[in-house]
PDB file of C-alpha atoms in Angstrom:
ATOM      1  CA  UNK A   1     -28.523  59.087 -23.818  1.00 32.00           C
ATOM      2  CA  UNK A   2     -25.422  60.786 -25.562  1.00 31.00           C
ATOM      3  CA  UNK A   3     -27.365  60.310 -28.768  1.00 32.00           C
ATOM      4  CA  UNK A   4     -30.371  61.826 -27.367  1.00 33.00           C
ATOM      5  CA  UNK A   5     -28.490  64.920 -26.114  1.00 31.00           C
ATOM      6  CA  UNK A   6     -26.865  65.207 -28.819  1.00 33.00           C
ATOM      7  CA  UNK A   7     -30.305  65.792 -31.245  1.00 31.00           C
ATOM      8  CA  UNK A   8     -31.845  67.756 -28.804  1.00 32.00           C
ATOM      9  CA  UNK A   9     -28.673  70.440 -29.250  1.00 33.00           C
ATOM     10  CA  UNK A  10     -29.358  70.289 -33.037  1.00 32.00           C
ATOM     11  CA  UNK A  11     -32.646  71.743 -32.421  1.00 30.00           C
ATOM     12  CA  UNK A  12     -31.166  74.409 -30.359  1.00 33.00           C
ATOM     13  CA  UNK A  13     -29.155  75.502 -32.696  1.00 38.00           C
ATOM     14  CA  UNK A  14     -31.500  75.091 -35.787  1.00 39.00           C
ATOM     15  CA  UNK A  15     -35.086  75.778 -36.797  1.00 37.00           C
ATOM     16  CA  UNK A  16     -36.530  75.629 -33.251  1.00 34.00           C
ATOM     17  CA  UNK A  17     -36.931  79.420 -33.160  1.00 34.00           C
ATOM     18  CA  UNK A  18     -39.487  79.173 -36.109  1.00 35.00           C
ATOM     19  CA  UNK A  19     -41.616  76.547 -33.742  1.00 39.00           C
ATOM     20  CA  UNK A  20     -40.848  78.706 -30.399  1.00 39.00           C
ATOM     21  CA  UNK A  21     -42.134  82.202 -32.357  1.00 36.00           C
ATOM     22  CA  UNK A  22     -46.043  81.246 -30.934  1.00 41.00           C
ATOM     23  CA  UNK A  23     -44.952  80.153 -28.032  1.00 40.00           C
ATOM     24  CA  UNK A  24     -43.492  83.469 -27.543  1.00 41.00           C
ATOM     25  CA  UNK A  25     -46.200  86.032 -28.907  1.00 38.00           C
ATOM     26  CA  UNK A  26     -48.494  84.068 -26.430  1.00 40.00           C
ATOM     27  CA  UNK A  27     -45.682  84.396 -23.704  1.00 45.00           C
ATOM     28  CA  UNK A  28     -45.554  88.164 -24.451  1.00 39.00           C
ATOM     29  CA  UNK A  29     -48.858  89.168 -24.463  1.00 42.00           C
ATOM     30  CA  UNK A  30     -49.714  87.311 -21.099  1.00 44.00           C
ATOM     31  CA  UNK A  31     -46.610  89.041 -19.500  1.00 43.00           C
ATOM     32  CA  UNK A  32     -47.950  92.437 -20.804  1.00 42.00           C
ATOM     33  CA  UNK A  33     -51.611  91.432 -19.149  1.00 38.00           C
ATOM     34  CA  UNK A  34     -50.342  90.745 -16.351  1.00 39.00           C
ATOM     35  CA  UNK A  35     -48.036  93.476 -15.803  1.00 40.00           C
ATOM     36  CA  UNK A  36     -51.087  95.949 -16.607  1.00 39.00           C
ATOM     37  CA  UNK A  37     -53.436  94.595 -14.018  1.00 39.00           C
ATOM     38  CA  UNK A  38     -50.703  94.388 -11.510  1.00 44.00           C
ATOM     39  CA  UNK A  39     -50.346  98.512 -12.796  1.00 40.00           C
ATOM     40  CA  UNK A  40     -54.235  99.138 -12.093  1.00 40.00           C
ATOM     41  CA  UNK A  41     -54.353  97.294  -8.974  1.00 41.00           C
ATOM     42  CA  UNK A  42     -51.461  99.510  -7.663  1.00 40.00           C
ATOM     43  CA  UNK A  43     -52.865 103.281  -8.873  1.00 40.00           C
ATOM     44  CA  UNK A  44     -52.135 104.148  -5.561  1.00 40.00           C
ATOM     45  CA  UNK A  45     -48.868 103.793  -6.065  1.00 41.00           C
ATOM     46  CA  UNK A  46     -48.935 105.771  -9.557  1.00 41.00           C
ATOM     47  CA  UNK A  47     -46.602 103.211 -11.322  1.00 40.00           C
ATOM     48  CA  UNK A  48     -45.679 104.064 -14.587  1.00 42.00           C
ATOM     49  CA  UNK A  49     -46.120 102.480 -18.244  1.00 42.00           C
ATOM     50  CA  UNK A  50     -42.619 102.279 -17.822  1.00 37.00           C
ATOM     51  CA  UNK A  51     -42.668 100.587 -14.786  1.00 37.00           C
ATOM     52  CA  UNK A  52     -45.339  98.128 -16.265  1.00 37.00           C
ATOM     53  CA  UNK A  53     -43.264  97.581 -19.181  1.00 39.00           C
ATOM     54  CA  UNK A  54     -39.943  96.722 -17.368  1.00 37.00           C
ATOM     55  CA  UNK A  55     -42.426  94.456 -15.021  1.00 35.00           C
ATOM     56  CA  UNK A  56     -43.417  92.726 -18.162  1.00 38.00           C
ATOM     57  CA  UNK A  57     -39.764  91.916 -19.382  1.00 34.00           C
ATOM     58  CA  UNK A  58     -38.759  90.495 -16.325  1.00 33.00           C
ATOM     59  CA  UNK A  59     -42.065  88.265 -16.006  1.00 33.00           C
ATOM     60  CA  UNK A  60     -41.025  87.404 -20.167  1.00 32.00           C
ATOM     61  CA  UNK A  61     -37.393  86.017 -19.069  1.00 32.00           C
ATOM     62  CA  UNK A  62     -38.696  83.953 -16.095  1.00 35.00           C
ATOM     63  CA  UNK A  63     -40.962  82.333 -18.756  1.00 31.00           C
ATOM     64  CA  UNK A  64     -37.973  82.034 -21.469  1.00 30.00           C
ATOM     65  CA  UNK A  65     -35.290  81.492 -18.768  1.00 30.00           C
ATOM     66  CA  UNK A  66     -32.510  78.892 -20.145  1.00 30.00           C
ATOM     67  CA  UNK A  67     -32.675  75.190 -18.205  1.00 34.00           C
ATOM     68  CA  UNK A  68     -30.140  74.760 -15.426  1.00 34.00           C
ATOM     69  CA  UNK A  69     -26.916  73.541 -16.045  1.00 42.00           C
ATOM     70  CA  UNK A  70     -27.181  70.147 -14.730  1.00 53.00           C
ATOM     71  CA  UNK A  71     -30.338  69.521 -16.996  1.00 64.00           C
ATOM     72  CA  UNK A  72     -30.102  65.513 -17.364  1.00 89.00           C
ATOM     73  CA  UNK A  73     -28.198  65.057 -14.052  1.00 95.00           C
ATOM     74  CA  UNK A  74     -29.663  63.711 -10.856  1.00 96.00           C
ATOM     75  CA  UNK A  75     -28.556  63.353  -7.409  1.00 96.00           C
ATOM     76  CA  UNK A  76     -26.835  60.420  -5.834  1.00 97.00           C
ATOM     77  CA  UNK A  77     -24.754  59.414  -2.633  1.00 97.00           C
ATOM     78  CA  UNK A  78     -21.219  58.524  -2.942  1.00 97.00           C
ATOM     79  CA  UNK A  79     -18.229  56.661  -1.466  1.00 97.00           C
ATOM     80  CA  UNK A  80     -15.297  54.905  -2.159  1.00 96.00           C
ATOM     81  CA  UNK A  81     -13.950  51.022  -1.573  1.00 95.00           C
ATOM     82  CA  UNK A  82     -10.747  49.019  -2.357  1.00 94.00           C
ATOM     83  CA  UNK A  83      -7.299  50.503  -3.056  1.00 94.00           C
ATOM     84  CA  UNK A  84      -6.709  54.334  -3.211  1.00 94.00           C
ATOM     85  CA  UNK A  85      -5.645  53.605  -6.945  1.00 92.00           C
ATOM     86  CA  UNK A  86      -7.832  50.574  -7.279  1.00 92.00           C
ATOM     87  CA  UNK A  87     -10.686  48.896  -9.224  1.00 93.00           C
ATOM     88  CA  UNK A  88     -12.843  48.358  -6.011  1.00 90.00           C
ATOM     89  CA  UNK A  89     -12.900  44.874  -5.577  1.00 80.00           C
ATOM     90  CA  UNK A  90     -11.727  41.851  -7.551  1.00 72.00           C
ATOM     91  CA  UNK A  91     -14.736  41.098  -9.704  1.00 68.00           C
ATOM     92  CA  UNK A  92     -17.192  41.536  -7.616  1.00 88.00           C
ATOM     93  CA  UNK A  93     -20.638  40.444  -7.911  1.00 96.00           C
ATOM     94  CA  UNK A  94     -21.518  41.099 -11.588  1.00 97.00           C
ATOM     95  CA  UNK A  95     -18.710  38.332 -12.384  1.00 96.00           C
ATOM     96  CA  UNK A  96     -16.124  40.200 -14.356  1.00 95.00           C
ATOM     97  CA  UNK A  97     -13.336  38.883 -12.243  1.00 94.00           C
ATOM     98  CA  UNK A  98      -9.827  40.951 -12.720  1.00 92.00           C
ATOM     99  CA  UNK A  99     -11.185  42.294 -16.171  1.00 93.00           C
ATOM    100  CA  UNK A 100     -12.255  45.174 -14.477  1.00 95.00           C
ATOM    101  CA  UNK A 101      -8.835  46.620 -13.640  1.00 94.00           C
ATOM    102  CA  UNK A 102      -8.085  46.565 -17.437  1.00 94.00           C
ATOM    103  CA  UNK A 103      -9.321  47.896 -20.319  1.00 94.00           C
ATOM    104  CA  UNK A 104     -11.703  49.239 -21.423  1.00 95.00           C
ATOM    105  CA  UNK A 105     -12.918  49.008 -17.806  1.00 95.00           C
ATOM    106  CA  UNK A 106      -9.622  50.233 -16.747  1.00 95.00           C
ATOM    107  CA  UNK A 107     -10.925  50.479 -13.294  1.00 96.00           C
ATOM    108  CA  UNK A 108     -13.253  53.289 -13.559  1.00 97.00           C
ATOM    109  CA  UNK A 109     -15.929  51.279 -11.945  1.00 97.00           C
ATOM    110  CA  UNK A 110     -18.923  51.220  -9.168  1.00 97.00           C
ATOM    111  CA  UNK A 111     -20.905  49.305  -7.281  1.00 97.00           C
ATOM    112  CA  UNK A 112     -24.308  50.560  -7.099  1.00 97.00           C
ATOM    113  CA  UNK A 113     -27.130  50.677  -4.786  1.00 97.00           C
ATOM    114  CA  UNK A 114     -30.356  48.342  -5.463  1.00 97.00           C
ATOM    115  CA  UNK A 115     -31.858  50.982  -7.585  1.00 97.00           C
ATOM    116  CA  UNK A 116     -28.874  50.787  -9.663  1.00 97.00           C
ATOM    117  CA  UNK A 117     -27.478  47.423  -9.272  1.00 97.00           C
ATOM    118  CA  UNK A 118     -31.008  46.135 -10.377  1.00 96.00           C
ATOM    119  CA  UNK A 119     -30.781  42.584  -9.441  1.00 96.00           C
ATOM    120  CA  UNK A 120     -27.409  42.078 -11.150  1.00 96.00           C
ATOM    121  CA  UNK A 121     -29.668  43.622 -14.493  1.00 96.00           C
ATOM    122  CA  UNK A 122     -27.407  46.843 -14.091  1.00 97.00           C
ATOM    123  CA  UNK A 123     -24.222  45.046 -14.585  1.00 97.00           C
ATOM    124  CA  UNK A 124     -22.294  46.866 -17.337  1.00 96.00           C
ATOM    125  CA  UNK A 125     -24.203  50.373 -17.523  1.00 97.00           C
ATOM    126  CA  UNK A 126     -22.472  53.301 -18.027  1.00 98.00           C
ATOM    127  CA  UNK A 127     -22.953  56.648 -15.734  1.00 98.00           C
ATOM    128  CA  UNK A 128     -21.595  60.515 -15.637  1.00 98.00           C
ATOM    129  CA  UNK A 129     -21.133  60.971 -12.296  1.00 98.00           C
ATOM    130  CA  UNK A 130     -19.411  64.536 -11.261  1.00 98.00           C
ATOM    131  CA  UNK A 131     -19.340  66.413  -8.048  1.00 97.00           C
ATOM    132  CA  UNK A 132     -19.512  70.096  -6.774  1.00 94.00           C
ATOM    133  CA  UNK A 133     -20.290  69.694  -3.106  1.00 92.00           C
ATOM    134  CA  UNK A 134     -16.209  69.874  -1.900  1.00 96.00           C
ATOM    135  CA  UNK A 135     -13.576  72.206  -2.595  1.00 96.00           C
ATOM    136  CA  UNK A 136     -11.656  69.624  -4.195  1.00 97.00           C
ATOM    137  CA  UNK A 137     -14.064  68.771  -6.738  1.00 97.00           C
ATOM    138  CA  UNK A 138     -13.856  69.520 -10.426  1.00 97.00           C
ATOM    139  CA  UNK A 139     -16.955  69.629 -11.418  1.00 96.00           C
ATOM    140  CA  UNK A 140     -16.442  67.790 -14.672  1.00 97.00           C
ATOM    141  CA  UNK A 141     -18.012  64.134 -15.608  1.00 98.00           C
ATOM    142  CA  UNK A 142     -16.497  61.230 -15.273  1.00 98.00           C
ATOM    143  CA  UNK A 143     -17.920  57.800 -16.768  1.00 98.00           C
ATOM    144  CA  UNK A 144     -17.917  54.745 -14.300  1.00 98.00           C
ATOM    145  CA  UNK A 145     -19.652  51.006 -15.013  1.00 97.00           C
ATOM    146  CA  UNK A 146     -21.913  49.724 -12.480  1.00 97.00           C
ATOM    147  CA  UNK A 147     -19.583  45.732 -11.879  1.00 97.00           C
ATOM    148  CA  UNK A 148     -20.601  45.168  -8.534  1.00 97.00           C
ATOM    149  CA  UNK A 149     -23.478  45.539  -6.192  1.00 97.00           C
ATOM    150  CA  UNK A 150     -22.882  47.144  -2.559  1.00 95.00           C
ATOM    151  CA  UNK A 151     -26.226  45.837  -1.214  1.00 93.00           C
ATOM    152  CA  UNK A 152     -25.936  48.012   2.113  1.00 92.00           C
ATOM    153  CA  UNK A 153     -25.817  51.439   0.392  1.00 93.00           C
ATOM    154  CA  UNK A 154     -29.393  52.164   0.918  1.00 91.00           C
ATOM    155  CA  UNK A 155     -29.298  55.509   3.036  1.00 87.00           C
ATOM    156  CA  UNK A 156     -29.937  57.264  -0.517  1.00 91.00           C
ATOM    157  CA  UNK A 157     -32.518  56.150  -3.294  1.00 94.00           C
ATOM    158  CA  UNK A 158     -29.216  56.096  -5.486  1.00 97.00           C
ATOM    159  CA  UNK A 159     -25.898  54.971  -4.374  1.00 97.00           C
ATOM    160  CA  UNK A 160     -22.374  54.979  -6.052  1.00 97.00           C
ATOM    161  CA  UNK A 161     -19.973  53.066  -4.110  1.00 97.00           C
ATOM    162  CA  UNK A 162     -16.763  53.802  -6.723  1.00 97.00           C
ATOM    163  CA  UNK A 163     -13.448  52.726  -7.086  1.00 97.00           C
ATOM    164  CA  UNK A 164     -10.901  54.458  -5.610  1.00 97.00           C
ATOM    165  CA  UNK A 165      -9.393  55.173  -8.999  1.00 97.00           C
ATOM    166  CA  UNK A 166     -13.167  56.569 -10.277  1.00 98.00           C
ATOM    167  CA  UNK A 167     -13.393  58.441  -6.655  1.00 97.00           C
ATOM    168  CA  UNK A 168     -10.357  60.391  -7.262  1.00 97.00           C
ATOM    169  CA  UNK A 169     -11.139  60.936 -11.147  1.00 98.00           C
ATOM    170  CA  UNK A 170     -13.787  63.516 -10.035  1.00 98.00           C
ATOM    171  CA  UNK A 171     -11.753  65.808  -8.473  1.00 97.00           C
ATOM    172  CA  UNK A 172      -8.890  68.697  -9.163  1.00 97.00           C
ATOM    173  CA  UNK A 173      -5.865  67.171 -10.767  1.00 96.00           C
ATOM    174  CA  UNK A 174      -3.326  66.704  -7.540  1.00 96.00           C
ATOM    175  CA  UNK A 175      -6.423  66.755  -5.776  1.00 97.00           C
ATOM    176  CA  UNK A 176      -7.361  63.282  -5.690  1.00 97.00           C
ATOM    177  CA  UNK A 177      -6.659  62.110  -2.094  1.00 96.00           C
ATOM    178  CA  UNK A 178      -8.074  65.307  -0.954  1.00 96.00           C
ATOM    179  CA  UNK A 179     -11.577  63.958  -2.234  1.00 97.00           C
ATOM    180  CA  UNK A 180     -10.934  60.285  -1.428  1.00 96.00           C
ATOM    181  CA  UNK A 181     -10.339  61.558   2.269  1.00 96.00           C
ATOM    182  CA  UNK A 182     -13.963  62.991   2.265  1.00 94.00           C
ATOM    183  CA  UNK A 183     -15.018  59.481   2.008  1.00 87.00           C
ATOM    184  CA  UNK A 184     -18.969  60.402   1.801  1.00 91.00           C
ATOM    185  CA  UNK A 185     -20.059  62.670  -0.987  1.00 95.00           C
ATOM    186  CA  UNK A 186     -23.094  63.803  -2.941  1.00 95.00           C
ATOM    187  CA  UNK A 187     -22.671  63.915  -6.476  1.00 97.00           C
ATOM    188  CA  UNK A 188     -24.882  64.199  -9.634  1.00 98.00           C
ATOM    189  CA  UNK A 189     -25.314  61.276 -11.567  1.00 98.00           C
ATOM    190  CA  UNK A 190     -26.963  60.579 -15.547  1.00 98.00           C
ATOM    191  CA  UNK A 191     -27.407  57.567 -17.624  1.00 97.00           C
ATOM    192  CA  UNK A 192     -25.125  57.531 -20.785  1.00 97.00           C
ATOM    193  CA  UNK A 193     -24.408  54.621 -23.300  1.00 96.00           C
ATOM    194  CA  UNK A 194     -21.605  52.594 -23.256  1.00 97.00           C
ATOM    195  CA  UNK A 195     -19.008  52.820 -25.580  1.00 95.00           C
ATOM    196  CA  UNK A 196     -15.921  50.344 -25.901  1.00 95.00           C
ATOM    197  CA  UNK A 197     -14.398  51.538 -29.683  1.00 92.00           C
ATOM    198  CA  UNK A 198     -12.788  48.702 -31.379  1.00 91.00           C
ATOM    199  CA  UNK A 199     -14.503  46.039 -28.692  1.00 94.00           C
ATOM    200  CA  UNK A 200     -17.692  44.034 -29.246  1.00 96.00           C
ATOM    201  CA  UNK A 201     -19.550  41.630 -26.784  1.00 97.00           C
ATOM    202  CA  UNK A 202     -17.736  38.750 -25.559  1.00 98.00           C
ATOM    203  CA  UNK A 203     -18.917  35.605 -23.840  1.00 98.00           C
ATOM    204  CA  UNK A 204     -17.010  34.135 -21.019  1.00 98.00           C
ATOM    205  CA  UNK A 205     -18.059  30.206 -20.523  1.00 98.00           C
ATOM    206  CA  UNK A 206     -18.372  29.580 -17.109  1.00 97.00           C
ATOM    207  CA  UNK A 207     -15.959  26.981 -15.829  1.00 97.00           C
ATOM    208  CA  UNK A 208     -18.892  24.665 -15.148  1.00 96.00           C
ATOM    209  CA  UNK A 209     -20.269  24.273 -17.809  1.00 98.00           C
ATOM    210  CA  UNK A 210     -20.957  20.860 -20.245  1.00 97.00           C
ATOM    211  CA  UNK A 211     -23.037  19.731 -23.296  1.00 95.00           C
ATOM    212  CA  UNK A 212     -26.442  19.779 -20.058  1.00 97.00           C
ATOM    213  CA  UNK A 213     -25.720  22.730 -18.725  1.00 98.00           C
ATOM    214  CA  UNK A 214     -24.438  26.027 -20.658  1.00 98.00           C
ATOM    215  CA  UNK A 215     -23.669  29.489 -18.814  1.00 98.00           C
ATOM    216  CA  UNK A 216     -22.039  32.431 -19.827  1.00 98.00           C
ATOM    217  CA  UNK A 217     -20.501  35.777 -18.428  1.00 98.00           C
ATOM    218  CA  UNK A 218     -21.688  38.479 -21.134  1.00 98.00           C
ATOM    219  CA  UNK A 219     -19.232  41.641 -21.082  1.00 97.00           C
ATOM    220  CA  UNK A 220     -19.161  44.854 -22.725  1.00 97.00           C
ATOM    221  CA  UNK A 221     -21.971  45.703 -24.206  1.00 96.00           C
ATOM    222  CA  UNK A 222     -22.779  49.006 -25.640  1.00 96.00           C
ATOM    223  CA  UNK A 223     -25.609  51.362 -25.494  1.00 95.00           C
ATOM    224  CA  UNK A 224     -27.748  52.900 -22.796  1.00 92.00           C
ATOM    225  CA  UNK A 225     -29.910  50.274 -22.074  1.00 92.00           C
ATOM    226  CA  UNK A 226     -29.633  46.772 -19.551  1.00 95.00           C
ATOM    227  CA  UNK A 227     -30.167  43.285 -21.479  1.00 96.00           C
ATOM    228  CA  UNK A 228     -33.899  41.759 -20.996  1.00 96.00           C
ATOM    229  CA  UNK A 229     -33.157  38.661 -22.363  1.00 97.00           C
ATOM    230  CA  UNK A 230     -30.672  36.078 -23.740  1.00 98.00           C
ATOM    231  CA  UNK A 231     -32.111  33.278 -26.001  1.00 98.00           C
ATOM    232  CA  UNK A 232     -29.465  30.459 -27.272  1.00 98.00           C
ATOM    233  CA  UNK A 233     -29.809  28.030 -30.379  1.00 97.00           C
ATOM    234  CA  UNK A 234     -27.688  24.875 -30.823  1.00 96.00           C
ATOM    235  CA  UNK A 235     -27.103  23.298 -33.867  1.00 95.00           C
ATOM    236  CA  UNK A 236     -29.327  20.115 -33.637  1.00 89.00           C
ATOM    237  CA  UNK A 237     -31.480  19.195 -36.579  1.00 78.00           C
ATOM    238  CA  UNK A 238     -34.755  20.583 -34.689  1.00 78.00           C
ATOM    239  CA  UNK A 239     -32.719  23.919 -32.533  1.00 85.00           C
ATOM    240  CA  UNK A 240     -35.196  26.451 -31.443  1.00 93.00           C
ATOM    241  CA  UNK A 241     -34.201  29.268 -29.506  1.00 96.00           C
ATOM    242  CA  UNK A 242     -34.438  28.562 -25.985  1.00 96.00           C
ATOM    243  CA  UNK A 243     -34.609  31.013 -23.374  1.00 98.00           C
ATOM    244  CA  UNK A 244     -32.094  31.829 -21.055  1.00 98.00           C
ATOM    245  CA  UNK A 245     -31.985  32.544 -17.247  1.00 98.00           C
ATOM    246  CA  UNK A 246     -30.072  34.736 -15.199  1.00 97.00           C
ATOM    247  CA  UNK A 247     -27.829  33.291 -12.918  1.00 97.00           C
ATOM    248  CA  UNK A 248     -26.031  35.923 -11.272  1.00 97.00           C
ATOM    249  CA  UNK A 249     -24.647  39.134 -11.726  1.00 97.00           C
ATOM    250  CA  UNK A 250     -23.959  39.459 -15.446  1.00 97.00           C
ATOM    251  CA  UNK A 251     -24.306  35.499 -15.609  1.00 98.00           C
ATOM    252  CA  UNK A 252     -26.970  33.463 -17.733  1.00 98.00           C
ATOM    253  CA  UNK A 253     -27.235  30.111 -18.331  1.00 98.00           C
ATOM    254  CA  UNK A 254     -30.035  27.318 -19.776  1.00 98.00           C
ATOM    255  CA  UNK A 255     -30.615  23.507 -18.733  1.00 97.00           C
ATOM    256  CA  UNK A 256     -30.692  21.430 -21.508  1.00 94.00           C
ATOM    257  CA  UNK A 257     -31.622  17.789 -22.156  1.00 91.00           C
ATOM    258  CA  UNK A 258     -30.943  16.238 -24.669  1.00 90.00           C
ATOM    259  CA  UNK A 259     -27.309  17.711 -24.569  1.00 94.00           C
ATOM    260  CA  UNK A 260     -26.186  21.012 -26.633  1.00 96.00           C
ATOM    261  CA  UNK A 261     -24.756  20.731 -30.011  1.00 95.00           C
ATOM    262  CA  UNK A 262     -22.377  22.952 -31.078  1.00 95.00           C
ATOM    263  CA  UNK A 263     -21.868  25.737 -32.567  1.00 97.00           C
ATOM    264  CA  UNK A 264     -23.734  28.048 -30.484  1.00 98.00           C
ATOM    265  CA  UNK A 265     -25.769  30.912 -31.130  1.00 98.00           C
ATOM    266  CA  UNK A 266     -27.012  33.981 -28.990  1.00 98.00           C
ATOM    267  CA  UNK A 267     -29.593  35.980 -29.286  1.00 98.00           C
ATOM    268  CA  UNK A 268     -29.575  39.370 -26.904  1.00 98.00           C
ATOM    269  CA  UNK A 269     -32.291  41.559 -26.579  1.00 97.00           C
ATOM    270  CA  UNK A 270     -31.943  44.876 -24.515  1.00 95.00           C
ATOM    271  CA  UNK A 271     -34.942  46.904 -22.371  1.00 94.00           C
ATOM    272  CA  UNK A 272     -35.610  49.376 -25.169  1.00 93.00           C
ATOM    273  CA  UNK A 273     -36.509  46.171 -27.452  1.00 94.00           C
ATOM    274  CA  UNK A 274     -33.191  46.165 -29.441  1.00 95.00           C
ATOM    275  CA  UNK A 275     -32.286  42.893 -30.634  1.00 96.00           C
ATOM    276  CA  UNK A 276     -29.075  41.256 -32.252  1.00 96.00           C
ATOM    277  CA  UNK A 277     -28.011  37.951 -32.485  1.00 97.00           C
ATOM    278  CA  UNK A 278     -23.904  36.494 -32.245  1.00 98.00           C
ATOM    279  CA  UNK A 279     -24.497  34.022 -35.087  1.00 97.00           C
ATOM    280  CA  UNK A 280     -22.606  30.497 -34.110  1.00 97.00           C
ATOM    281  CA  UNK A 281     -20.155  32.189 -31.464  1.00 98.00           C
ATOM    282  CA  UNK A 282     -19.665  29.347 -29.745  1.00 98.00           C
ATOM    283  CA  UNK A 283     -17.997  27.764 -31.606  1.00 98.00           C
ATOM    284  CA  UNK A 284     -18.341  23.476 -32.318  1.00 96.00           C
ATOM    285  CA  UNK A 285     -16.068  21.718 -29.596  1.00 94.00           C
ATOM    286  CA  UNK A 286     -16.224  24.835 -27.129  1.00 97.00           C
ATOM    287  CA  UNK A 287     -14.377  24.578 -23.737  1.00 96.00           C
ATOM    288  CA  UNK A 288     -15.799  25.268 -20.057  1.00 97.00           C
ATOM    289  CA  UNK A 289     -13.940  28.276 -19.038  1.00 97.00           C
ATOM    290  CA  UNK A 290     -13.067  29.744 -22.651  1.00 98.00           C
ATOM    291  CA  UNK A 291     -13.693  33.094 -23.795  1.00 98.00           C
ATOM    292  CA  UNK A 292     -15.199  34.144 -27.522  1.00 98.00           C
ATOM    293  CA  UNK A 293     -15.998  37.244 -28.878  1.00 97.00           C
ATOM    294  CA  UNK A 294     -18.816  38.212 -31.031  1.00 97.00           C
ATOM    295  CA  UNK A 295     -18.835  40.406 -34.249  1.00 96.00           C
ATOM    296  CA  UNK A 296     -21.804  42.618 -32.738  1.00 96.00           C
ATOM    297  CA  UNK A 297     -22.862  45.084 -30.597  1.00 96.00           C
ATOM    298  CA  UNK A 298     -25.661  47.186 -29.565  1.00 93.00           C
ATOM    299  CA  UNK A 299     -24.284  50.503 -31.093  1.00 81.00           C
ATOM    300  CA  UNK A 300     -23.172  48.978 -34.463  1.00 65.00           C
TER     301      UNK A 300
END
């Protein structure tokens, strides 16, 4: 979405005029027809070609009027859970355990509604999320990841129950408790990409795992959109890829029989269609409960 925004202000600032001239000419005249019945209508009132002219202007910047503001944001509900300073809860049910008090997380995190939450599908998207509503709000965007789900927040189509630490990031600096003591806000929300410089995907192998049964945390993925689907090839002489399930959360896993041979490969596949695969990163002789990191990412 950054990307997006990003090319449409390049058109602002370049050749659009030249495409925006007809648009304009057509804008014009209608203004001026308008403005001249409205004048022959009212004869009564012996309104002038001045007056019909000025009538015409206004009708031409209500037509040409700039977009609000906020164009791209939405509205949302708002709260706050865990420590004042906190990362919300330990984990919680995306699966990220105490990674998301640390970077790149770094605590600026949310659970989210069902609409955002998604099944456990919204684990790991990114969101502005700003607020205007209280006097100790800044105003400015912060960006949170969706790691847990708070299935009660349904009194809004779109909830945000934040961190404490993400809570107190949208307001005035010294301001923070202030807005933490509101405890219920409404805020304005967008989709934006992910974006973890210097960090690529890593796999987490759940503790249970074995050469029948493989499962895997996936973290930090970049990009705007949620993953679809996660296929995995072994290394046995006829390895197809197989599809994956989701588990939980941010969670997949795969039954296998006969057993997995290592190494591993992964193939993800995000909701716009993007593809990539992390060639062999499980490596031969993996361990239930290790961590590996890929060489990819969605942004690369």
């Amino acid at each position: 979405m950054v990307r997006q925004e990003q090319q449409h202000q390049h058109r602002m600032d370049g050749p659009w005029i030249l495409e925006a001239v007809p648009l304009m000419v057509v804008g014009l005249i209608t203004a001026h027809v308008v403005a001249l019945v409205s004048y022959r209508k009212t004869t009564s009132k012996k309104k002038s070609p001045l007056v019909c002219h000025s009538l015409a202007v206004i009708i031409i910047r209500n037509l040409y009027a700039s977009p609000a503001g906020n164009s791209g944001f939405s509205s949302a509900g708002a709260t706050w859970y865990g420590g004042p300073n906190g990362a919300g809860s330990d984990g919680g049910a995306c699966g990220y355990g105490n990674a998301v008090g640390r970077s790149p997380f770094s605590s600026m995190i949310s659970a989210g509604g069902p609409s955002l939450y998604k099944s456990g599908k919204g684990c790991g998207s990114c969101y502005q999320v700003k607020c205007t509503a209280h006097s100790s709000c800044s105003g400015e965007p912060v960006t949170v990841v969706i790691t847990d789900e708070c299935a009660g927040c349904v009194s809004e189509s779109t909830h945000f129950d934040l961190s404490g630490t993400a809570f107190g990031a949208m307001a005035i600096s010294g301001q923070e408790q202030q807005l933490r003591n509101a405890g219920v806000l409404q805020i304005e929300y967008q989709r934006v990409e992910c974006n973890y410089p210097g960090t690529n995907i890593v796999f987490k192998v759940d503790a249970g795992s074995n050469p029948h049964y493989f499962a895997t945390l996936v973290e930090y993925e970049e990009g705007n959109s949620d993953i679809a689907s996660i296929d995995l090839q072994d290394s046995s002489a006829s390895a197809d890829w197989r599809p994956m399930q989701q588990l939980w959360g941010a969670v997949w896993k795969l039954d296998s029989d006969p057993s997995l041979t290592g190494p591993l490969s992964l193939r993800l596949k995000s909701s716009t269609g993007e593809m990539l695969v992390a060639l062999n990163v499980i490596p031969a002789g993996w361990g239930a409960g290790a961590t590996y990191r890929s060489a990819v990412n969605f942004n690369e």
